[in-house]
Amino acid sequence: MKTILFLAANPDDTAALKLNRELRNIQEEELKKSKYRDDFKCERRDAVRWEDLERAILELKPRIVHFCGHGAGQAGLVIENQQGQSVLLSGEILAGLFKQVADTLECVLLNACYSKAQAEAIQGHVNYVIGANSTIADAAAIAYANGFYRALGAGRSIPSAHEAGCLEIQVQSCTLEKPRDILAPEIESPEPQAAIASHLPILLIKDPLTAFPDSLRQDVQEGLDVLVGLLSIPDVNSRVTLFQSEFSAICAQIMWLRFYKQLHDLLHQVEIQYYRELVKSARLFPEDDITVTTFYEYELALRAVIHEAQAIVVQPACSGYDCAWLAKLEEACNELQAAITQLDQRRLKKTIYLMTVLLADQPIRLNMALTTTAKALRLASLAQTLNQLHQDLLMLIAGNPSSLQPLQAGIQSLENLNQQLNHLIQTHDGWQTLDSILRRIETNLNRDTEELEWSWTDIKEKIATLCQQDSEADLLQLQQAEQNLDQALEIQNPSRIRHCFWIYRRVALMRFSSVDLRLVKFCDELQKIGHTLELIVTKIS
């Protein structure tokens, strides 16, 4: 569920605005009656002071923040102090606040005059920011909000909802009377705002590498949905049919990408949740009853992983995949069962040996297959194809070019998705390489610490490169583990070095897992695009 946080401020010393009407329309009409109303949770804070605003954003971690009130240009947005009087909130302060919730915040809507300055300051931390380049009438601000949330409630993306909001202003022919601006000069002409493009809200988009994949995917699907809707036109259908083989090929590539990612994640799960715990607690077996019970639970969990992997590899579309490693994992699981049944430490050692051999090789193989498939995925080519179709369709349905706007937006988002995928795969590949180095060092660490000492500087450089875009909070645990290992190496205490390295390796694995999770979600979004492409292929077959 997406939380929308509404913030309203109309201090006593500023012109009265119809903020209650704006927020009531959004909550009671546009969202409450929308198709996807259950996807949204609305939170509201009125007469906001800085402490109210900060507390609400940090505690609620909203997906969308909507501010309505007065703006004062470069000086800032107008909020209240303890006495209900005006104070200004600069873009720099807002940027610092939103930076702290950048991983969950998708859009900030500043429904106030001259709020472009604050929008530009925030842009570096939020995927979508909407502000006003000039004055915006009270009625126009309300109209924009109605159109924006009506589209959002109908399942449209942020860019599409922004277009709907601007269209609503033009349809309502809102005038420039009573702007949301405490510094605006007196306006002489009540010229309709629809005729003045500079008075429409503007949408600023963050670096595509950090935009939410689900938002980009939604843009792409909206564009493809336009294409699906036009297939009933014979000329359009025949034109799209020329690209049938390309659409089919991309569907197959998306399927294989997700296939390799699922298997890679299962092996990662085996290593982090079971293998490492088996190694860590092996010395307590079989004397400790709790350890024996825990190992029994691990054995059951490993069998569940094997069954899940078997269900993945038996899909008809995945025939030809070499899944011999599953038999090796099953052999290790059988050895673990025998070790538990017979309370045999030797068989436990064999279990660990079999899993060590498997995990030293198979994740790397799967990662290579994943990387190769991702590099072969022709999202850029699909974007070029859709762009060509877009140009052709402009000529075929020349009377209604605005109907193709979602397709054009979808093409841009597809190009952004391609950039994200390339960056994500490169990051994932880097973590896999680093993980292999750390695994090798860990294997030899009981004999001596020299390999770690020789590799440590290179390892830290690799980590620094991989974590360049991580937040300070995310880096804190890794930096602490790194400092502890630095100190252990400096005093040359082998026992301390092994202990600190084990913690460092564990923290690094968790960072790798977070990249894994992002790639999983990304593959899920791609699969949804693949389903729409399959629908197109089916309709033109």
XYZ file of C-alpha atoms in Angstrom:
541
model
C 0.000 0.000 0.000
C 1.271 3.473 -0.926
C 1.054 6.148 1.771
C 0.221 9.662 0.582
C 1.103 12.380 3.092
C -0.841 15.640 2.676
C 0.722 18.717 4.268
C -1.258 21.969 4.428
C -0.093 25.389 5.627
C -1.995 28.678 5.518
C -0.554 30.919 8.281
C -2.712 33.640 9.813
C -0.709 36.420 8.159
C -1.209 35.079 4.595
C -4.129 35.204 2.166
C -6.733 32.507 2.822
C -6.598 29.519 0.457
C -9.113 26.747 -0.184
C -6.839 24.006 1.155
C -9.609 22.064 2.887
C -11.503 21.911 -0.378
C -8.404 20.693 -2.225
C -7.669 17.888 0.218
C -11.318 16.921 0.694
C -11.744 16.575 -3.070
C -8.678 14.340 -3.286
C -9.535 12.082 -0.356
C -13.333 11.916 -0.601
C -13.779 12.070 -4.375
C -10.740 11.275 -6.502
C -9.108 8.526 -4.410
C -11.974 7.112 -2.346
C -14.061 6.451 -5.464
C -11.178 5.299 -7.672
C -10.592 1.818 -9.068
C -7.383 1.299 -7.084
C -8.483 3.028 -3.868
C -7.239 0.100 -1.765
C -3.689 0.743 -3.012
C -3.506 4.080 -1.188
C -3.474 5.167 2.427
C -3.958 8.881 3.069
C -2.377 10.761 5.983
C -3.030 14.461 6.589
C -1.296 17.149 8.638
C -2.783 20.661 8.777
C -1.206 23.973 9.849
C 2.176 22.277 9.598
C 5.208 23.524 11.457
C 8.717 22.259 10.745
C 8.609 19.690 13.559
C 5.222 18.366 12.338
C 6.497 18.035 8.796
C 9.776 16.350 9.794
C 8.132 13.910 12.207
C 5.437 12.861 9.735
C 7.886 12.230 6.888
C 10.403 10.297 8.992
C 7.792 8.188 10.809
C 5.352 7.497 7.971
C 7.954 7.125 5.178
C 5.337 8.073 2.550
C 5.506 7.126 -1.127
C 4.037 10.517 -2.120
C 4.251 13.862 -0.284
C 1.760 16.578 -1.283
C 2.288 20.132 0.028
C -0.413 22.738 -0.507
C -0.052 26.352 0.544
C 1.862 29.527 -0.320
C 5.241 29.785 -2.026
C 7.758 32.625 -1.951
C 10.036 31.703 -4.817
C 13.717 31.153 -4.064
C 13.121 32.060 -0.401
C 11.102 28.897 0.202
C 7.708 27.401 0.987
C 5.563 29.031 3.657
C 4.818 27.006 6.786
C 3.792 28.071 10.313
C 5.676 28.764 13.527
C 4.383 28.146 17.064
C 2.337 31.373 16.924
C 0.695 30.527 13.585
C 2.775 33.090 11.682
C 4.725 32.586 8.440
C 8.198 31.075 8.300
C 10.040 30.058 5.150
C 11.332 26.572 4.418
C 14.174 26.564 1.896
C 14.806 23.997 -0.811
C 18.118 23.022 0.831
C 16.396 22.077 4.088
C 13.728 20.107 2.223
C 16.401 18.323 0.194
C 18.207 17.308 3.383
C 14.983 15.927 4.852
C 13.888 14.021 1.749
C 17.371 12.556 1.341
C 16.749 10.581 4.537
C 13.715 8.790 3.039
C 14.899 8.630 -0.574
C 14.649 4.834 -0.645
C 10.863 4.904 -0.074
C 9.774 8.308 -1.418
C 8.694 8.358 -5.078
C 7.043 11.720 -5.650
C 6.807 15.180 -4.057
C 4.053 17.514 -5.259
C 4.523 21.173 -4.272
C 1.161 22.773 -5.066
C 2.292 26.354 -4.422
C 3.446 29.336 -6.475
C 7.063 29.614 -7.617
C 7.898 26.220 -6.068
C 10.202 25.235 -8.943
C 13.212 26.403 -6.903
C 12.403 23.927 -4.131
C 11.564 21.222 -6.688
C 14.995 21.592 -8.281
C 16.696 21.323 -4.884
C 14.766 18.137 -4.084
C 15.159 16.584 -7.551
C 18.458 14.895 -6.730
C 16.823 12.731 -4.034
C 13.300 11.981 -5.322
C 12.240 10.232 -8.531
C 9.517 12.740 -9.415
C 9.077 16.312 -8.146
C 6.290 18.618 -9.274
C 6.414 22.372 -8.752
C 5.231 25.641 -10.263
C 7.451 27.804 -12.440
C 5.269 30.854 -11.865
C 2.075 31.803 -10.048
C -0.706 29.238 -9.830
C -4.279 30.250 -9.049
C -6.027 28.643 -6.095
C -8.666 27.168 -8.438
C -5.944 25.931 -10.807
C -4.067 24.218 -7.969
C -7.266 22.430 -6.961
C -8.003 21.447 -10.570
C -4.486 20.077 -11.014
C -4.748 18.012 -7.815
C -8.135 16.609 -8.910
C -6.809 15.520 -12.290
C -3.554 14.182 -10.846
C -5.148 11.942 -8.221
C -8.018 10.883 -10.478
C -5.407 9.475 -12.870
C -3.316 8.015 -10.052
C -6.387 6.269 -8.629
C -7.082 4.822 -12.075
C -3.683 3.137 -12.048
C -1.736 5.652 -14.140
C 1.937 6.478 -13.577
C 3.228 9.729 -12.042
C 4.126 11.311 -15.446
C 0.735 10.305 -16.838
C -1.036 11.689 -13.743
C 0.903 14.945 -14.147
C -0.345 15.276 -17.722
C -3.896 14.628 -16.493
C -3.509 17.371 -13.881
C -2.301 19.911 -16.453
C -5.146 18.909 -18.758
C -7.661 19.460 -15.938
C -6.395 23.026 -15.471
C -6.929 23.724 -19.172
C -10.372 22.085 -19.225
C -11.507 24.129 -16.204
C -10.060 27.338 -17.767
C -8.843 28.450 -14.339
C -7.807 32.095 -14.129
C -4.794 33.659 -12.452
C -6.977 35.251 -9.791
C -5.763 34.789 -6.186
C -2.424 33.043 -6.740
C -0.740 30.879 -4.088
C 2.071 33.342 -3.678
C 2.815 35.775 -0.876
C 4.976 37.994 -3.082
C 2.984 38.114 -6.316
C 2.279 41.523 -7.870
C -1.280 42.554 -8.457
C -2.630 40.787 -11.534
C -4.429 43.002 -14.000
C -5.586 40.499 -16.613
C -7.825 37.547 -15.775
C -6.489 35.711 -18.809
C -7.399 31.991 -18.683
C -4.554 29.937 -17.313
C -5.127 27.398 -20.087
C -3.604 29.891 -22.480
C -0.441 30.436 -20.445
C 1.825 27.381 -20.537
C 4.310 28.943 -18.115
C 1.689 28.810 -15.342
C 1.200 25.038 -15.584
C 2.987 22.866 -13.001
C 6.217 21.266 -14.187
C 7.485 17.718 -13.614
C 11.154 17.155 -12.769
C 12.541 13.619 -13.035
C 15.513 12.247 -11.117
C 18.445 10.372 -12.687
C 16.900 7.318 -14.448
C 19.425 5.022 -12.723
C 17.710 5.655 -9.394
C 14.057 5.895 -10.474
C 11.688 3.260 -9.048
C 11.568 0.315 -11.532
C 7.850 -0.237 -10.905
C 7.090 3.361 -11.918
C 9.130 3.041 -15.117
C 7.529 -0.310 -15.869
C 4.098 1.240 -15.365
C 4.958 3.910 -17.955
C 6.066 1.213 -20.406
C 2.901 -0.813 -19.856
C 0.714 2.241 -20.378
C 2.463 2.798 -23.691
C 2.087 -0.849 -24.721
C -1.581 -0.773 -23.673
C -2.097 2.024 -26.214
C -0.560 -0.245 -28.841
C -2.817 -3.149 -27.813
C -5.876 -0.896 -28.094
C -4.922 0.153 -31.638
C -4.428 -3.390 -32.955
C -8.093 -3.515 -33.988
C -7.186 -1.036 -36.749
C -6.082 -3.191 -39.727
C -3.297 -0.841 -40.862
C -1.878 -0.697 -37.348
C -2.116 -4.473 -36.941
C -0.268 -5.135 -40.180
C 2.433 -2.641 -39.227
C 2.968 -4.172 -35.772
C 3.031 -7.686 -37.290
C 6.338 -6.811 -38.971
C 7.933 -6.826 -35.504
C 6.334 -10.026 -34.226
C 9.572 -12.043 -34.179
C 11.386 -9.332 -32.231
C 8.631 -9.131 -29.612
C 8.689 -12.934 -29.241
C 12.479 -12.994 -28.861
C 12.400 -10.359 -26.115
C 9.670 -12.295 -24.259
C 11.912 -15.386 -24.276
C 14.942 -13.381 -23.083
C 12.959 -11.895 -20.182
C 11.831 -15.405 -19.201
C 15.423 -16.743 -19.162
C 16.668 -13.728 -17.194
C 14.124 -14.355 -14.453
C 14.823 -18.112 -14.592
C 18.549 -17.677 -13.890
C 17.859 -15.076 -11.233
C 15.459 -17.364 -9.353
C 18.006 -20.196 -9.259
C 20.818 -17.845 -8.271
C 18.715 -16.535 -5.365
C 17.940 -20.041 -4.134
C 21.652 -20.860 -3.992
C 22.306 -17.583 -2.200
C 19.637 -18.572 0.302
C 21.295 -21.977 0.789
C 24.630 -20.335 1.554
C 23.464 -17.553 3.879
C 20.714 -19.317 5.812
C 21.948 -22.922 6.005
C 25.521 -23.629 4.868
C 27.174 -20.911 6.947
C 25.154 -21.881 10.015
C 26.086 -25.550 9.554
C 29.761 -24.616 9.422
C 29.471 -22.338 12.426
C 27.687 -24.897 14.650
C 29.412 -28.084 13.426
C 31.681 -28.251 16.502
C 28.591 -28.559 18.747
C 27.305 -31.623 16.896
C 26.210 -34.206 18.002
C 26.561 -33.473 21.751
C 24.276 -30.416 21.826
C 20.579 -31.330 21.513
C 19.537 -27.869 20.329
C 22.083 -28.027 17.506
C 20.791 -31.462 16.433
C 17.209 -30.107 16.359
C 18.318 -27.012 14.425
C 20.163 -29.159 11.858
C 17.000 -31.230 11.402
C 15.100 -28.013 10.613
C 17.847 -27.044 8.134
C 17.505 -30.402 6.410
C 13.746 -29.887 5.951
C 14.325 -26.339 4.697
C 16.968 -27.518 2.207
C 14.540 -30.089 0.811
C 11.984 -27.288 0.341
C 14.615 -25.310 -1.591
C 15.345 -28.357 -3.773
C 11.640 -28.827 -4.526
C 11.301 -25.141 -5.409
C 14.304 -25.320 -7.754
C 12.942 -28.487 -9.378
C 9.620 -26.758 -10.008
C 11.513 -23.931 -11.756
C 13.712 -26.104 -14.003
C 10.885 -28.410 -15.208
C 9.107 -25.550 -17.000
C 8.796 -26.469 -20.708
C 10.260 -23.118 -21.745
C 13.439 -23.933 -19.766
C 14.188 -27.295 -21.360
C 17.850 -27.865 -22.105
C 19.110 -26.303 -18.888
C 21.811 -28.356 -17.145
C 20.529 -28.864 -13.591
C 23.064 -31.507 -12.475
C 23.970 -29.321 -9.495
C 20.536 -30.018 -8.005
C 21.494 -33.690 -7.664
C 24.636 -32.622 -5.763
C 22.571 -30.475 -3.422
C 20.192 -33.380 -2.876
C 23.174 -35.663 -2.114
C 24.357 -33.179 0.510
C 20.850 -33.057 1.965
C 20.745 -36.880 2.186
C 24.120 -36.873 3.950
C 22.786 -34.298 6.434
C 19.744 -36.489 7.092
C 21.993 -39.502 7.706
C 24.293 -37.470 9.974
C 21.314 -36.385 12.099
C 19.747 -39.852 12.220
C 23.035 -41.577 13.135
C 24.494 -38.624 15.122
C 27.536 -39.093 12.904
C 29.976 -36.155 12.837
C 31.877 -37.663 9.900
C 28.772 -37.573 7.717
C 28.169 -33.970 8.785
C 31.681 -33.157 7.603
C 30.877 -34.779 4.259
C 27.692 -32.687 4.049
C 29.701 -29.522 4.540
C 32.312 -30.682 2.013
C 29.666 -31.364 -0.666
C 28.035 -27.979 -0.085
C 31.410 -26.201 -0.090
C 32.266 -27.663 -3.516
C 28.819 -26.789 -4.867
C 28.827 -23.201 -3.575
C 32.370 -22.554 -4.765
C 31.348 -23.089 -8.368
C 27.634 -23.027 -9.120
C 26.727 -19.445 -8.065
C 29.496 -18.162 -10.342
C 28.156 -20.253 -13.247
C 24.619 -18.990 -12.691
C 25.833 -15.424 -12.399
C 27.675 -15.750 -15.727
C 24.493 -17.068 -17.354
C 22.493 -14.247 -15.744
C 24.958 -11.593 -16.930
C 25.127 -13.009 -20.458
C 21.330 -13.124 -20.710
C 20.956 -9.580 -19.375
C 23.492 -8.233 -21.855
C 21.645 -9.987 -24.668
C 18.264 -8.571 -23.593
C 17.382 -6.118 -26.326
C 15.492 -3.458 -24.400
C 17.305 -0.727 -26.346
C 16.311 -2.431 -29.580
C 12.702 -2.695 -28.360
C 12.725 1.036 -27.588
C 13.964 1.760 -31.137
C 11.265 -0.505 -32.585
C 8.532 1.179 -30.556
C 9.858 4.580 -31.540
C 9.642 3.584 -35.196
C 6.093 2.324 -34.642
C 5.264 5.582 -32.877
C 6.349 7.589 -35.927
C 4.319 5.331 -38.228
C 1.241 5.559 -36.007
C 1.420 9.350 -35.968
C 0.797 9.196 -39.696
C -1.851 6.460 -39.516
C -3.975 8.228 -36.870
C -3.014 11.815 -37.633
C -6.325 13.119 -36.284
C -5.593 12.174 -32.688
C -1.849 12.408 -31.955
C -2.413 13.057 -28.227
C -3.625 9.455 -27.822
C -0.051 8.328 -28.504
C 1.505 10.388 -25.701
C 1.586 7.395 -23.297
C 3.458 5.381 -25.924
C 6.061 8.115 -26.285
C 6.481 8.343 -22.480
C 6.726 4.557 -22.309
C 9.568 4.529 -24.840
C 11.573 6.956 -22.689
C 10.924 4.856 -19.588
C 11.988 1.711 -21.470
C 15.303 3.371 -22.300
C 15.668 4.283 -18.615
C 14.896 0.699 -17.616
C 17.622 -0.497 -19.963
C 20.115 1.847 -18.273
C 19.017 0.576 -14.855
C 19.329 -3.068 -15.894
C 22.845 -2.586 -17.253
C 23.915 -0.773 -14.084
C 22.265 -3.338 -11.804
C 23.812 -6.308 -13.604
C 27.232 -4.650 -13.472
C 26.820 -4.105 -9.715
C 25.567 -7.661 -9.201
C 28.518 -9.016 -11.188
C 30.922 -6.984 -9.041
C 29.457 -8.348 -5.819
C 29.611 -11.900 -7.174
C 33.314 -11.475 -7.983
C 33.995 -10.040 -4.538
C 32.009 -12.828 -2.893
C 34.165 -15.436 -4.644
C 37.339 -13.737 -3.364
C 36.012 -13.598 0.213
C 34.921 -17.239 0.055
C 38.374 -18.339 -1.085
C 40.071 -16.344 1.695
C 37.695 -17.761 4.289
C 38.534 -21.316 3.197
C 42.259 -20.719 3.799
C 41.958 -18.500 6.871
C 42.309 -21.308 9.398
C 45.768 -22.109 7.987
C 47.136 -18.555 7.819
C 46.071 -14.942 7.377
C 48.556 -13.962 4.687
C 46.142 -14.089 1.731
C 43.758 -11.779 3.563
C 46.590 -9.353 4.394
C 47.768 -9.306 0.762
C 44.213 -8.857 -0.594
C 42.765 -6.516 2.024
C 43.540 -3.187 0.296
C 42.103 -4.447 -3.006
C 39.002 -5.764 -1.235
C 38.328 -2.399 0.414
C 38.697 -0.610 -2.926
C 36.232 -3.006 -4.572
C 33.733 -2.527 -1.730
C 34.052 1.267 -1.948
C 33.312 1.164 -5.681
C 30.281 -1.117 -5.239
C 28.836 1.002 -2.413
C 29.193 4.424 -4.074
C 25.419 4.982 -4.267
C 24.565 3.487 -0.858
C 23.180 5.708 1.886
C 25.213 6.545 4.973
C 22.878 4.396 7.083
C 23.400 1.381 4.815
C 27.177 1.817 4.930
C 27.461 2.195 8.709
C 27.515 -1.524 9.577
C 29.960 -2.347 6.793
C 32.290 0.498 7.779
C 32.273 -0.650 11.401
C 33.118 -4.232 10.383
C 35.905 -2.893 8.155
C 37.396 -0.804 10.967
C 37.345 -3.782 13.352
C 39.159 -5.947 10.816
C 41.691 -3.158 10.187
C 42.486 -3.103 13.901
C 42.733 -6.893 14.123
C 45.180 -6.987 11.204
C 47.225 -4.194 12.755
C 47.774 -6.056 16.048
C 48.294 -9.370 14.189
C 45.940 -11.406 16.384
C 44.979 -14.496 14.287
C 41.959 -15.398 16.419
C 40.698 -11.812 16.339
C 41.356 -11.589 12.583
C 39.290 -14.720 11.880
C 36.437 -13.469 14.074
C 36.402 -9.986 12.500
C 36.680 -11.412 8.986
C 33.720 -13.711 9.598
C 31.610 -10.709 10.666
C 32.852 -8.662 7.702
C 32.014 -11.488 5.299
C 28.554 -11.798 6.809
C 27.851 -8.067 6.457
C 29.166 -8.106 2.866
C 26.860 -11.030 2.079
C 23.895 -9.046 3.386
C 24.834 -6.120 1.124
C 25.065 -8.584 -1.784
C 21.629 -9.896 -0.793
C 20.173 -6.381 -0.986
C 21.460 -6.095 -4.577
C 19.989 -9.540 -5.233
C 16.625 -8.373 -3.929
C 16.662 -5.286 -6.174
C 17.441 -7.471 -9.179
C 14.646 -9.884 -8.253
C 12.138 -7.020 -8.138
C 13.529 -5.695 -11.399
C 13.080 -9.074 -13.091
C 9.503 -9.212 -11.772
C 8.791 -5.834 -13.382
C 10.332 -6.989 -16.662
C 8.162 -10.084 -16.593
C 5.051 -7.886 -16.460
C 6.277 -6.105 -19.581
C 6.895 -9.522 -21.126
C 3.284 -10.526 -20.449
C 2.014 -7.454 -22.310
C 4.352 -8.198 -25.224
C 3.017 -11.773 -25.274
C -0.506 -10.349 -25.490
C 0.526 -8.248 -28.492
C 2.138 -11.282 -30.166
C -1.034 -13.328 -29.528
C -3.299 -10.654 -30.993
C -1.273 -10.286 -34.199
C -0.679 -14.037 -34.688
